[in-house]
PDB file of C-alpha atoms and ligand atoms in Angstrom:
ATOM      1  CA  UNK K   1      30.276   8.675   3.035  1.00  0.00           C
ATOM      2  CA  UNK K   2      29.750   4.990   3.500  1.00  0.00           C
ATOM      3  CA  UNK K   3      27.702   4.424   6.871  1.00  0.00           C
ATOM      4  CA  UNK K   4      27.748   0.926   8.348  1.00  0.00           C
ATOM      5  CA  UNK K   5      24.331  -0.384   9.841  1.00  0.00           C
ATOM      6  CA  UNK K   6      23.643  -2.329  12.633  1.00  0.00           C
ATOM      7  CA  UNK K   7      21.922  -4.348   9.473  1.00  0.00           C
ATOM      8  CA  UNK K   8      24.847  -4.328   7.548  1.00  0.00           C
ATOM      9  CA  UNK K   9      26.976  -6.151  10.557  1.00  0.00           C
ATOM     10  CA  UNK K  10      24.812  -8.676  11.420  1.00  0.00           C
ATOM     11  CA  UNK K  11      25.059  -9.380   7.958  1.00  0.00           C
ATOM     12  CA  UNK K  12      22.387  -8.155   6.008  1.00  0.00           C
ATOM     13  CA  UNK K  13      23.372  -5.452   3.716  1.00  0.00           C
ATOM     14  CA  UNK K  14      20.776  -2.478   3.620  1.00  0.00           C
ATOM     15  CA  UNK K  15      20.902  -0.112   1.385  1.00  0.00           C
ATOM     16  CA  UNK K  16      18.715   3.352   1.471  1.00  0.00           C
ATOM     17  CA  UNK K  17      15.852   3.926  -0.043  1.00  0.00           C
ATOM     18  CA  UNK K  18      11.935   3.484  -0.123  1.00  0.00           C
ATOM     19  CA  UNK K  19      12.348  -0.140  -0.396  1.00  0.00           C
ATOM     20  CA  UNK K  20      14.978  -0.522   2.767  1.00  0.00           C
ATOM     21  CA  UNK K  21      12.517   2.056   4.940  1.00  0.00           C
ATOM     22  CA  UNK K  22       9.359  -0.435   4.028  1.00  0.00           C
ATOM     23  CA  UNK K  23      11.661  -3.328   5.089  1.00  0.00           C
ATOM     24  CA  UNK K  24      12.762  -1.454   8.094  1.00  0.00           C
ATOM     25  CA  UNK K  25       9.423  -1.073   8.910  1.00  0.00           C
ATOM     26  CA  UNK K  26       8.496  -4.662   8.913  1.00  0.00           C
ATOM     27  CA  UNK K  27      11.143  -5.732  10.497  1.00  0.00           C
ATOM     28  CA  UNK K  28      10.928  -3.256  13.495  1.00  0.00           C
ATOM     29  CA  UNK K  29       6.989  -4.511  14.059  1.00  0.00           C
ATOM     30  CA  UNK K  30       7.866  -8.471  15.074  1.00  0.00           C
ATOM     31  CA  UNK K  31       4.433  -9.915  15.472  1.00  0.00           C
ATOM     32  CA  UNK K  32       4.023  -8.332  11.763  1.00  0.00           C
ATOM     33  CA  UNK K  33       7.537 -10.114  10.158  1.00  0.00           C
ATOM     34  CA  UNK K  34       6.428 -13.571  12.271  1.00  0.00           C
ATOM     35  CA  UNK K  35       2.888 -13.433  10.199  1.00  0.00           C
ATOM     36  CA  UNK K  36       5.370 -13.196   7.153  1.00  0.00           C
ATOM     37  CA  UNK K  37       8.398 -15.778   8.304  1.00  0.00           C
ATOM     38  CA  UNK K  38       5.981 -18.046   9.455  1.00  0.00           C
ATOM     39  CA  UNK K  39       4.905 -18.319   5.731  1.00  0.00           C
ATOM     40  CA  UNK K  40       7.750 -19.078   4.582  1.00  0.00           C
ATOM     41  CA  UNK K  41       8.872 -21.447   7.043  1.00  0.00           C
ATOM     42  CA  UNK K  42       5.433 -23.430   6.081  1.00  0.00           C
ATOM     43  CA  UNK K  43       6.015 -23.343   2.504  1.00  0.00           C
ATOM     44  CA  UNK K  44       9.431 -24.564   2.465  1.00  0.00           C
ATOM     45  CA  UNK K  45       8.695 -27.062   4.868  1.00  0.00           C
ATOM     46  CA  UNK K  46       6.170 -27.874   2.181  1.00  0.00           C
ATOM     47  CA  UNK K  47       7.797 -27.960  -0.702  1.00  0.00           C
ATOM     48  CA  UNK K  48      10.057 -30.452   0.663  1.00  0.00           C
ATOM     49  CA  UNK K  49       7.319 -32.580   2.103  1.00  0.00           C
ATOM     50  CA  UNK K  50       5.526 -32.593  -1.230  1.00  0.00           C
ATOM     51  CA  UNK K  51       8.605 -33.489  -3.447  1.00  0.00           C
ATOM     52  CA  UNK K  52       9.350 -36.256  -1.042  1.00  0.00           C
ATOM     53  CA  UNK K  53       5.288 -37.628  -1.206  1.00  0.00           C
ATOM     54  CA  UNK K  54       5.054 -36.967  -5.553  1.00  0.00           C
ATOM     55  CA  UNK K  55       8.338 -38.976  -5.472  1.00  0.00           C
ATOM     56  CA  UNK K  56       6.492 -42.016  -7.209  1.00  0.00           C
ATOM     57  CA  UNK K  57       3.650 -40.467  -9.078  1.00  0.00           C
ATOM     58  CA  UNK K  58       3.737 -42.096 -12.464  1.00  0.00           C
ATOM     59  CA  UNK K  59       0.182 -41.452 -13.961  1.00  0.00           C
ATOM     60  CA  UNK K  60       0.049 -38.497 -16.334  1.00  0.00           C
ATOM     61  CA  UNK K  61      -3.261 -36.609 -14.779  1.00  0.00           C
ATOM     62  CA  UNK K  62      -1.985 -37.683 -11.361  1.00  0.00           C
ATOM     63  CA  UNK K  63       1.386 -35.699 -11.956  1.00  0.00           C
ATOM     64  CA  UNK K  64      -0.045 -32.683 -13.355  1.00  0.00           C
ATOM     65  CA  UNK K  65      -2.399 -32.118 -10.336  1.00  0.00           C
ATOM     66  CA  UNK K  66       0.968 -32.485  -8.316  1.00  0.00           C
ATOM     67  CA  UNK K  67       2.758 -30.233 -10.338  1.00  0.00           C
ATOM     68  CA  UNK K  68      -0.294 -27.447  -9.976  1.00  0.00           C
ATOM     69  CA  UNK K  69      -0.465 -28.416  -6.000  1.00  0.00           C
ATOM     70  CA  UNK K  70       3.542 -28.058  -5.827  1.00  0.00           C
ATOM     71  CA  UNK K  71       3.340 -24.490  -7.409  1.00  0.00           C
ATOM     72  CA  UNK K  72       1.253 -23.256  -4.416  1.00  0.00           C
ATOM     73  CA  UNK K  73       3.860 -23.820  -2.215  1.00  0.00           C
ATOM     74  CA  UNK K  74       6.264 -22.433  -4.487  1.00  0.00           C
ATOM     75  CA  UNK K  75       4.318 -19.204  -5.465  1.00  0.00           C
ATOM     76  CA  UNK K  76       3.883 -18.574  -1.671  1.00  0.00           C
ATOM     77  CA  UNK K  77       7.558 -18.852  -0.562  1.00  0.00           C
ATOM     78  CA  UNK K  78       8.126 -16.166  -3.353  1.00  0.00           C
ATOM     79  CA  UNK K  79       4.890 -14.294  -2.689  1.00  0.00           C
ATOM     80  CA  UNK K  80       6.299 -13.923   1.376  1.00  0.00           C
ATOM     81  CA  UNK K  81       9.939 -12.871   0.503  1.00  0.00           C
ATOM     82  CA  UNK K  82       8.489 -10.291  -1.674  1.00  0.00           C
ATOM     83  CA  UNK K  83       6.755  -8.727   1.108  1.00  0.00           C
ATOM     84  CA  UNK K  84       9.611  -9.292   3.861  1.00  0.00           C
ATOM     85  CA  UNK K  85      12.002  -7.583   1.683  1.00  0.00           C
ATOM     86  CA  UNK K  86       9.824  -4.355   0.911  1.00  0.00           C
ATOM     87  CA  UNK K  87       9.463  -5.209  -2.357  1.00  0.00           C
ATOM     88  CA  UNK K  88       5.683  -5.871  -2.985  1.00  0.00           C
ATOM     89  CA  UNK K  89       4.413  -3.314  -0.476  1.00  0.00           C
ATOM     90  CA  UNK K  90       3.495   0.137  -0.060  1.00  0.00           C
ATOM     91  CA  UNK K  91       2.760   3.099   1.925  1.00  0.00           C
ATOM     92  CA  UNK K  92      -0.715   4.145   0.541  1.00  0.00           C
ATOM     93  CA  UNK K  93      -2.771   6.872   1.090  1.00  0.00           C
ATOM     94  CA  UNK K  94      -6.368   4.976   1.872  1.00  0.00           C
ATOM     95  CA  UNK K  95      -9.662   6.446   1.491  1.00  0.00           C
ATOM     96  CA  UNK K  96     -12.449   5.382   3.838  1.00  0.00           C
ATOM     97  CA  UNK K  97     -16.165   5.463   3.378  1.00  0.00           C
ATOM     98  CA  UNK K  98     -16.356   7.851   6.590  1.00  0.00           C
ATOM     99  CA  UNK K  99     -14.616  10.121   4.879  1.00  0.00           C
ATOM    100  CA  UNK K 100     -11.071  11.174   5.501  1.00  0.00           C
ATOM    101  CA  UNK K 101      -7.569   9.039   4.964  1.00  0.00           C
ATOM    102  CA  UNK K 102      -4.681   7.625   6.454  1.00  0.00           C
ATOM    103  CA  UNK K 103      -1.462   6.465   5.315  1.00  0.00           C
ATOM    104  CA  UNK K 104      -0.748   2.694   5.718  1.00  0.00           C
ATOM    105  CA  UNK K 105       1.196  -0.349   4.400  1.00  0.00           C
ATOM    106  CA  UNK K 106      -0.539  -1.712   1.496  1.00  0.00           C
ATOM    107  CA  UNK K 107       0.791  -5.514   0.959  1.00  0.00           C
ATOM    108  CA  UNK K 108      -0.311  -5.491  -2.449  1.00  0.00           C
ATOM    109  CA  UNK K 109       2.175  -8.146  -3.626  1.00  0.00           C
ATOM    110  CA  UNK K 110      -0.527 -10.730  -1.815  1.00  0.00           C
ATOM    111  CA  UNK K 111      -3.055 -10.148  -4.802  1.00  0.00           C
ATOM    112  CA  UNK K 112      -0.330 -10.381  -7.147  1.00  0.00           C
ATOM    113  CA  UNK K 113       0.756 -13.770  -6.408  1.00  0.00           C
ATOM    114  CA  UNK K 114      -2.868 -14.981  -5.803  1.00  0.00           C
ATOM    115  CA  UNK K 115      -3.444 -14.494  -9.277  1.00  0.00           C
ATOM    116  CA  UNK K 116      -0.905 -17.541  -9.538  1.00  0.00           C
ATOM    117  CA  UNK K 117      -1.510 -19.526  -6.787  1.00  0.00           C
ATOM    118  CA  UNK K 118      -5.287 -19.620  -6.566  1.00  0.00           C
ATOM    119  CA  UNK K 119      -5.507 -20.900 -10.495  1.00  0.00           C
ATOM    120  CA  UNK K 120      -3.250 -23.874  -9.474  1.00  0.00           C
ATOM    121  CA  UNK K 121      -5.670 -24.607  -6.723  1.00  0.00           C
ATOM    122  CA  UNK K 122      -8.358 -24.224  -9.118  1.00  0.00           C
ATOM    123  CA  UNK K 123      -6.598 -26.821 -11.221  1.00  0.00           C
ATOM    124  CA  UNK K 124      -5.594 -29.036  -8.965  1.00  0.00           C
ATOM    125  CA  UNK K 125      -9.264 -29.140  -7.849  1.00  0.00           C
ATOM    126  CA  UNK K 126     -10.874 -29.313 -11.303  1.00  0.00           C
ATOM    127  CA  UNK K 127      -8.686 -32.350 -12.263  1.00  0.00           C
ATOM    128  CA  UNK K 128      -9.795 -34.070  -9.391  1.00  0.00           C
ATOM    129  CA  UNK K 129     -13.719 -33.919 -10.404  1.00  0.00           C
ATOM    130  CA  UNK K 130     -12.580 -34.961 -13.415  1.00  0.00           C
ATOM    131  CA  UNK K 131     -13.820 -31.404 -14.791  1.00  0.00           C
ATOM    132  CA  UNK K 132     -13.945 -30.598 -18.891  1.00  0.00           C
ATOM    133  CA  UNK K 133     -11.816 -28.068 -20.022  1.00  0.00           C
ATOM    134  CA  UNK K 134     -14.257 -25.174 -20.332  1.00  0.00           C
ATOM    135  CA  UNK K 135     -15.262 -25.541 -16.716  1.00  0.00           C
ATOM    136  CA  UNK K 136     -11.126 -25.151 -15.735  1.00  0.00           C
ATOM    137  CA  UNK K 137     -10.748 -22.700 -18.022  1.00  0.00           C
ATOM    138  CA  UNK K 138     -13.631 -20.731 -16.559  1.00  0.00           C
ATOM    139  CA  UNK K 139     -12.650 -21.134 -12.934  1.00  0.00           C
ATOM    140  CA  UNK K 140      -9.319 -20.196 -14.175  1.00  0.00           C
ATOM    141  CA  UNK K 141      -9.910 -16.790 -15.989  1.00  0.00           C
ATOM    142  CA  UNK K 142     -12.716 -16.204 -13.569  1.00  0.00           C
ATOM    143  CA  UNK K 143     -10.204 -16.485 -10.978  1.00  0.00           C
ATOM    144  CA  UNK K 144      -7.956 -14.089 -12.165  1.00  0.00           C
ATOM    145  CA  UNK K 145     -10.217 -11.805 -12.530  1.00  0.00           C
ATOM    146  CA  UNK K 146     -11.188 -11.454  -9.066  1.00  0.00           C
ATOM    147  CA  UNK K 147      -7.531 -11.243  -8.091  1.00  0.00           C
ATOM    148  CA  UNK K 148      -6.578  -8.290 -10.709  1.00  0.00           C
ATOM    149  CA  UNK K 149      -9.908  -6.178  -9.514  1.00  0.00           C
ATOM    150  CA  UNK K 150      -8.758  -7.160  -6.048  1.00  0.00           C
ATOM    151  CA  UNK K 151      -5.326  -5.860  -6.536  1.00  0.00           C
ATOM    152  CA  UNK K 152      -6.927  -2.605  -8.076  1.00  0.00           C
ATOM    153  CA  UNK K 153      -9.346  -2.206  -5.111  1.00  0.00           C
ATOM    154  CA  UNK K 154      -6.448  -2.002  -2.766  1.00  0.00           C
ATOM    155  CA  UNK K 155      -4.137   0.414  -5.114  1.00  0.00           C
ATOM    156  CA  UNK K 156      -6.635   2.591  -5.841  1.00  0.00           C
ATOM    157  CA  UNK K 157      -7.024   6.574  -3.802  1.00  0.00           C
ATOM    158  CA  UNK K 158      -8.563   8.170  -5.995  1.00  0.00           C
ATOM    159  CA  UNK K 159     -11.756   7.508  -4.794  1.00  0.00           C
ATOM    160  CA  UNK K 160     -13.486   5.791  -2.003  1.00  0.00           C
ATOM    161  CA  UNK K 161     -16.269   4.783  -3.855  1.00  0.00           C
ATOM    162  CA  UNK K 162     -14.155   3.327  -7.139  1.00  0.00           C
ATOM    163  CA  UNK K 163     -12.365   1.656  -4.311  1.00  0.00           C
ATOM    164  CA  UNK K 164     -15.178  -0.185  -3.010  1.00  0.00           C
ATOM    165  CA  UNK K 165     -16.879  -0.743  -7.052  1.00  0.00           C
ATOM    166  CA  UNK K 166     -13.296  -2.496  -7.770  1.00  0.00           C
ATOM    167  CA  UNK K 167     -14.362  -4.721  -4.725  1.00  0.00           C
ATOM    168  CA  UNK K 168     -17.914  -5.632  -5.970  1.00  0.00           C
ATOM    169  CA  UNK K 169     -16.566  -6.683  -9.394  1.00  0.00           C
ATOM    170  CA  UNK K 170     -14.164  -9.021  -7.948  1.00  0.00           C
ATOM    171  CA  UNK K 171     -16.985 -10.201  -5.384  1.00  0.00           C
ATOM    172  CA  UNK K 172     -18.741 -11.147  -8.418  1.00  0.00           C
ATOM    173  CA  UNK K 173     -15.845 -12.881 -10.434  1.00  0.00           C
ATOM    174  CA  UNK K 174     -15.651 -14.572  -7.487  1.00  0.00           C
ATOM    175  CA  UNK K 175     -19.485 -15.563  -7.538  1.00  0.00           C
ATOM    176  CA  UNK K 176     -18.459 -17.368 -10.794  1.00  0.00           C
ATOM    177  CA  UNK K 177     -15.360 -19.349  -9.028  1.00  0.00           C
ATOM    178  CA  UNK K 178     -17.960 -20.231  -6.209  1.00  0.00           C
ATOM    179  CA  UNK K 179     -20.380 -21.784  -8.509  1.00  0.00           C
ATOM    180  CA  UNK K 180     -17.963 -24.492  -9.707  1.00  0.00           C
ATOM    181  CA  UNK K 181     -17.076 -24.745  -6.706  1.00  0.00           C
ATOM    182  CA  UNK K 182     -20.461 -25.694  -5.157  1.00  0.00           C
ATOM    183  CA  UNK K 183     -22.422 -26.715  -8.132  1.00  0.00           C
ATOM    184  CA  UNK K 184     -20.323 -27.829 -11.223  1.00  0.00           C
ATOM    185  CA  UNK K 185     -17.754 -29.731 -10.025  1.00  0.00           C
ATOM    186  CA  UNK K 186     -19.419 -31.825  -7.120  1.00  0.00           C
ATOM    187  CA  UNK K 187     -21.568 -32.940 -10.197  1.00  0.00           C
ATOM    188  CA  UNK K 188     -18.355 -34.169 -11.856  1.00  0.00           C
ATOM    189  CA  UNK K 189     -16.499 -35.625  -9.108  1.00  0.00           C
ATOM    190  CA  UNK K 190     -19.491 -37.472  -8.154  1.00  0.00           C
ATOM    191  CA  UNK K 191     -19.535 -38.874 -11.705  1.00  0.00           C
ATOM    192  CA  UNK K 192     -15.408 -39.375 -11.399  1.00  0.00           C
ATOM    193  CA  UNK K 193     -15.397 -41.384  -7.955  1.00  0.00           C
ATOM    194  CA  UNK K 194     -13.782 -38.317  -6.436  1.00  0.00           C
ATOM    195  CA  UNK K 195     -16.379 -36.922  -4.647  1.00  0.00           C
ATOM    196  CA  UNK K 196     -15.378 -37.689  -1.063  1.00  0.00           C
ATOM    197  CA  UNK K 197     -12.203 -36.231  -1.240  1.00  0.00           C
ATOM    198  CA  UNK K 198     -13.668 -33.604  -3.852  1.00  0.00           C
ATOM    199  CA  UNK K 199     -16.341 -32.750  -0.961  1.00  0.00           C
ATOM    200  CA  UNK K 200     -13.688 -32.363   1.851  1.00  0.00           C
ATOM    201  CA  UNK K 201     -11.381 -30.368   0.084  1.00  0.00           C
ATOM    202  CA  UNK K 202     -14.481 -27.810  -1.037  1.00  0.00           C
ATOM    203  CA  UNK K 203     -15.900 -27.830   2.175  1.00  0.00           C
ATOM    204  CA  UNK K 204     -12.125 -26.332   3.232  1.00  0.00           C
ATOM    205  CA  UNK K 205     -11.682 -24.369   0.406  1.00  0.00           C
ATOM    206  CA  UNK K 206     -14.682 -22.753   0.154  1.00  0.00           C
ATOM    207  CA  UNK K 207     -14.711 -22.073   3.898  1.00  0.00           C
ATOM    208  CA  UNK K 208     -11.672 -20.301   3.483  1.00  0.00           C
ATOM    209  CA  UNK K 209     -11.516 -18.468   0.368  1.00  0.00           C
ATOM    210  CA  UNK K 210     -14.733 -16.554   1.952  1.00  0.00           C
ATOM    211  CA  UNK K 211     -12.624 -15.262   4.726  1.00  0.00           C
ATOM    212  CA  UNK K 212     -10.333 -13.302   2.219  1.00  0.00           C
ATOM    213  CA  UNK K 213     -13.032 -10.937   1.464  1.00  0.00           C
ATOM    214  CA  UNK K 214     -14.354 -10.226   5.148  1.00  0.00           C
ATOM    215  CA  UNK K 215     -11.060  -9.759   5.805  1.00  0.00           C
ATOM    216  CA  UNK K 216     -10.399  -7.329   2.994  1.00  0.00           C
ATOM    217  CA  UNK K 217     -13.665  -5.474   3.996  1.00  0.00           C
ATOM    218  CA  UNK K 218     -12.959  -5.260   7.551  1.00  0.00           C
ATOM    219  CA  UNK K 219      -9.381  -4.745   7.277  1.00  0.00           C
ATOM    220  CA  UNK K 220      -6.793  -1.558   7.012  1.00  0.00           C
ATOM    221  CA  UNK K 221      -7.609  -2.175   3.005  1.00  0.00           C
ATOM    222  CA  UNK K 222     -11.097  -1.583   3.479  1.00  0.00           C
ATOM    223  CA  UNK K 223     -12.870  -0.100   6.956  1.00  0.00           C
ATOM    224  CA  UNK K 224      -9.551  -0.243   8.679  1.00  0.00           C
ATOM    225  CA  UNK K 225     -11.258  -2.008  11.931  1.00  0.00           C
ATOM    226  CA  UNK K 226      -8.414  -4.094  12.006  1.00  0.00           C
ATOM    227  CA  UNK K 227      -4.788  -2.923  12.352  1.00  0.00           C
ATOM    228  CA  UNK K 228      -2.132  -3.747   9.261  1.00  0.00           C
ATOM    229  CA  UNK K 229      -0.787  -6.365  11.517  1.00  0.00           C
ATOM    230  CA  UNK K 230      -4.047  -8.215  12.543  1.00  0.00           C
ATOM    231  CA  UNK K 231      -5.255  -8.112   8.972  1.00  0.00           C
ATOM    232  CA  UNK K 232      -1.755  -9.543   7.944  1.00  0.00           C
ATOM    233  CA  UNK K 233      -2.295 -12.372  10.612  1.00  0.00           C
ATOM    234  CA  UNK K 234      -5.728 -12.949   9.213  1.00  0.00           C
ATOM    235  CA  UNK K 235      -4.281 -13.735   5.302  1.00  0.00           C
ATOM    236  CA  UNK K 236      -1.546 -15.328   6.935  1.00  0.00           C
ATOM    237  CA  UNK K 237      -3.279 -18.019   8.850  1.00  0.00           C
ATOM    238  CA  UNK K 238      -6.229 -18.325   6.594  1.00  0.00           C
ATOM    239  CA  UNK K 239      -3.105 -19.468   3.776  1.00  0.00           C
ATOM    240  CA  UNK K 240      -2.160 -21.822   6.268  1.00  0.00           C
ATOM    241  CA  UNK K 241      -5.096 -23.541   5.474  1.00  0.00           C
ATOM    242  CA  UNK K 242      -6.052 -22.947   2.600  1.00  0.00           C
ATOM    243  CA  UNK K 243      -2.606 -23.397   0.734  1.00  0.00           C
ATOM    244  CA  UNK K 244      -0.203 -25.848   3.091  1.00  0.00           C
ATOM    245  CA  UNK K 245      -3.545 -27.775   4.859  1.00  0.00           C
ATOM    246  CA  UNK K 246      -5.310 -28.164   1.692  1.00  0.00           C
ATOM    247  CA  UNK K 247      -2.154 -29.065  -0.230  1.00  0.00           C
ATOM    248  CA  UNK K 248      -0.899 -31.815   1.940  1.00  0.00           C
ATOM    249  CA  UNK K 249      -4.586 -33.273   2.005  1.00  0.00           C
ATOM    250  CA  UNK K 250      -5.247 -33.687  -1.648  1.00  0.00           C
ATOM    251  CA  UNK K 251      -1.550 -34.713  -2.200  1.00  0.00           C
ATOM    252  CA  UNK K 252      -1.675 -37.306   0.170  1.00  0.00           C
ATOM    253  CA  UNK K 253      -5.122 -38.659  -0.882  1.00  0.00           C
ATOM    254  CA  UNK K 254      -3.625 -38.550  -4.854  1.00  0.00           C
ATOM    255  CA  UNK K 255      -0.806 -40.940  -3.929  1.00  0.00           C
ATOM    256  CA  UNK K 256      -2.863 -43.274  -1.998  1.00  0.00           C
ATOM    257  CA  UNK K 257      -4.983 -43.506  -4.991  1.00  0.00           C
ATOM    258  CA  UNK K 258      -3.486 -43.192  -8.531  1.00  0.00           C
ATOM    259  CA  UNK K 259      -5.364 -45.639  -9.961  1.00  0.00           C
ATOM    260  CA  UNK K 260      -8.780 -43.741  -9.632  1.00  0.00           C
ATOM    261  CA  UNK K 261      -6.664 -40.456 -11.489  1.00  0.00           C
ATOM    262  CA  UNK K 262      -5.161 -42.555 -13.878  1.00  0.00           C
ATOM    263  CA  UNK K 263      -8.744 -44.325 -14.756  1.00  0.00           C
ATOM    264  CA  UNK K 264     -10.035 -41.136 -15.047  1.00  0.00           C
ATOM    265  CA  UNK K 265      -7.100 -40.057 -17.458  1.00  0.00           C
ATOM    266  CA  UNK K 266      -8.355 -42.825 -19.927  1.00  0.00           C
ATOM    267  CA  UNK K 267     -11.270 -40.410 -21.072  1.00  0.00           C
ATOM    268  CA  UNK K 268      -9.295 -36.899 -21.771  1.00  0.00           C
ATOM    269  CA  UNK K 269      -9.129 -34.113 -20.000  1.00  0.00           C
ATOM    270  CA  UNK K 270     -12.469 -33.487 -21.119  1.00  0.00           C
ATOM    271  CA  UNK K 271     -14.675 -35.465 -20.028  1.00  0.00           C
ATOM    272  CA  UNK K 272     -15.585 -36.721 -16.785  1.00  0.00           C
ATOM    273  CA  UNK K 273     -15.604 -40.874 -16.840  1.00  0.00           C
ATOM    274  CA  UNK K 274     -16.984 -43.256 -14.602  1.00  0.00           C
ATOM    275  CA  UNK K 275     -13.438 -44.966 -13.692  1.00  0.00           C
ATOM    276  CA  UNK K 276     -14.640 -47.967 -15.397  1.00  0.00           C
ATOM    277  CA  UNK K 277     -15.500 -46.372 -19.114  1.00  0.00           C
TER     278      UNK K 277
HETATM  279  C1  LIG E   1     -10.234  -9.960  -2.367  1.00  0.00           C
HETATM  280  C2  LIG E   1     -10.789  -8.539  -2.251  1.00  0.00           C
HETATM  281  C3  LIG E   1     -11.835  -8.222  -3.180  1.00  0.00           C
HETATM  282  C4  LIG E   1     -12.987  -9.184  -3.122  1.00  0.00           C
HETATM  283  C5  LIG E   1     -12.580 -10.615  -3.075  1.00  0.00           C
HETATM  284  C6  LIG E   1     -11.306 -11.004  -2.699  1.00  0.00           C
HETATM  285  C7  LIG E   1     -11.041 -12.457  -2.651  1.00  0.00           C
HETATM  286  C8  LIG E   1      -9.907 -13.068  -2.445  1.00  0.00           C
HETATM  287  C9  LIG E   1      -9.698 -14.491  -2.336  1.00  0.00           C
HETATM  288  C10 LIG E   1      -8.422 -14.898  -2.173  1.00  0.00           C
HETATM  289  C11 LIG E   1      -7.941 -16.215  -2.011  1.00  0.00           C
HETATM  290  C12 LIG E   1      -6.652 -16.409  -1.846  1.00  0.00           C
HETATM  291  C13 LIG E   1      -5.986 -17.656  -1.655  1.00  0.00           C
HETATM  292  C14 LIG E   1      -4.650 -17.637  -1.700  1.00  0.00           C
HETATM  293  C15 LIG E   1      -3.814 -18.773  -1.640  1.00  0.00           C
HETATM  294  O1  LIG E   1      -2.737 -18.756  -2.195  1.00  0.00           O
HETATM  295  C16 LIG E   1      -9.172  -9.955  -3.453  1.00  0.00           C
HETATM  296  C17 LIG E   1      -9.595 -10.205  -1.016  1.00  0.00           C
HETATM  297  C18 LIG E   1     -13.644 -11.617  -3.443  1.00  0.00           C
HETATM  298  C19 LIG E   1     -10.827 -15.444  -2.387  1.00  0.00           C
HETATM  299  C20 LIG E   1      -6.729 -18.910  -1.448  1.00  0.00           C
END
């Protein structure tokens, strides 16, 4: 028998299932889907924004730090539909240290995409001290790391306490990401001429990035003192900033000054050059 839903004639075709209950379910809990749509809204109006700034970027180093700062935008739009269509989360049965545990939606498809949109940040960022290769590649992999364990942390029931040991070993990839961060790269951007703009755009995204594990912690992933919906909020607006905010500042500070990337570019990617080398 072929039912017709009040989704199905206002357009949107539903079909039945696990996915179309988890989409259901976000879409009957509004403030939720606006944590989501708002997302998306951002990142388009980014990626349009961006393409329109990048439109005269001719310097090779310059481009590819556009290109990685592009793909954030790009990765999110993706990451967001994923979860507003039910297809990146789950209903998961969550141990908590008190013992005991509950049933709740899992939006594991956020540490999925962040192991693709925090290495183009990482990138972008690295470029812009005028970082070697070995340093990128270590904030890179590092990265990754801590984005993988973090995805385990969240998927895994078996255990309360492998839960929380998954969460410790991405803390400390993340240690790793935080020391190029703070110490390597300032070194380098100083060298590079970047280091004002380097210095800003630390300052944000190291301010930032630390939320994402408090929030884990004290969210419905971890001690559930926060509700699914206030610890989607929390991701939600700390990507504002650290994706859209950050993006848009480093983009507009690379087109008002391609000549200190391109200088920069006259070394190689390895090595960090005064801009007059
Ligand atoms: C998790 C939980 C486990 C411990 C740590 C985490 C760190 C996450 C971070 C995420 C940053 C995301 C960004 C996304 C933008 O696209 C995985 C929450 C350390 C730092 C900036």
């Amino acid at each position: 028998m072929i039912e017709t839903t009040a989704a199905e004639t206002s357009g949107v075709v539903l079909s039945s299932g696990p996915q179309a209950d988890l989409f259901s379910q976000i879409a009957g809990n509004p403030s939720l889907s606006a944590s989501l749509w708002l997302n998306i809204a951002l990142a388009g109006l980014s990626i349009l924004l961006f393409i329109y700034m990048g439109r005269n970027i001719d310097d090779p180093r310059a481009q590819l730090i556009f290109v990685a700062t592009m793909m954030v935008p790009l990765v999110s739009i993706s990451s967001y539909t994923g979860l507003v269509s039910g297809l990146t989360v789950s209903m998961i049965s969550v141990p908590y240290p008190g013992g005991g545990s509950e049933e709740v939606l899992i939006m594991w498809g956020r540490y999925l995409t962040w192991t693709l949109s925090t290495p183009m940040i990482l990138i972008a960022l690295g470029l812009l001290a005028g970082s070697n290769l070995t340093k990128i590649f270590t904030a890179v992999v590092t990265d990754i790391g801590m984005c993988i364990t973090g995805l385990a942390a969240a998927m895994t029931t078996s255990s309360v306490l492998l839960r929380w040991f998954w969460y410790v070993i991405s803390c400390a990839f993340f240690v790793a990401v935080l020391y190029i961060l703070l110490v390597e790269w300032p070194a380098d951007a100083e060298i590079a001429g970047t280091d004002e703009i380097f210095s800003t755009l630390k300052l944000l995204t190291v301010t930032l990035w630390l939320g994402y594990p408090i929030f884990w912690a004290l969210g419905s992933e971890g001690l559930a003192l926060l509700t699914t919906t206030q610890t989607s909020w929390a991701y939600s607006i700390l990507d504002i900033g650290a994706k859209y905010f950050f993006a848009y500042l480093l983009l507009r500070w690379v087109t008002d000054h391609e000549g200190v990337i391109g200088n920069l570019a006259s070394g190689s990617l390895g090595s960090a050059t005064p801009a007059d080398d």
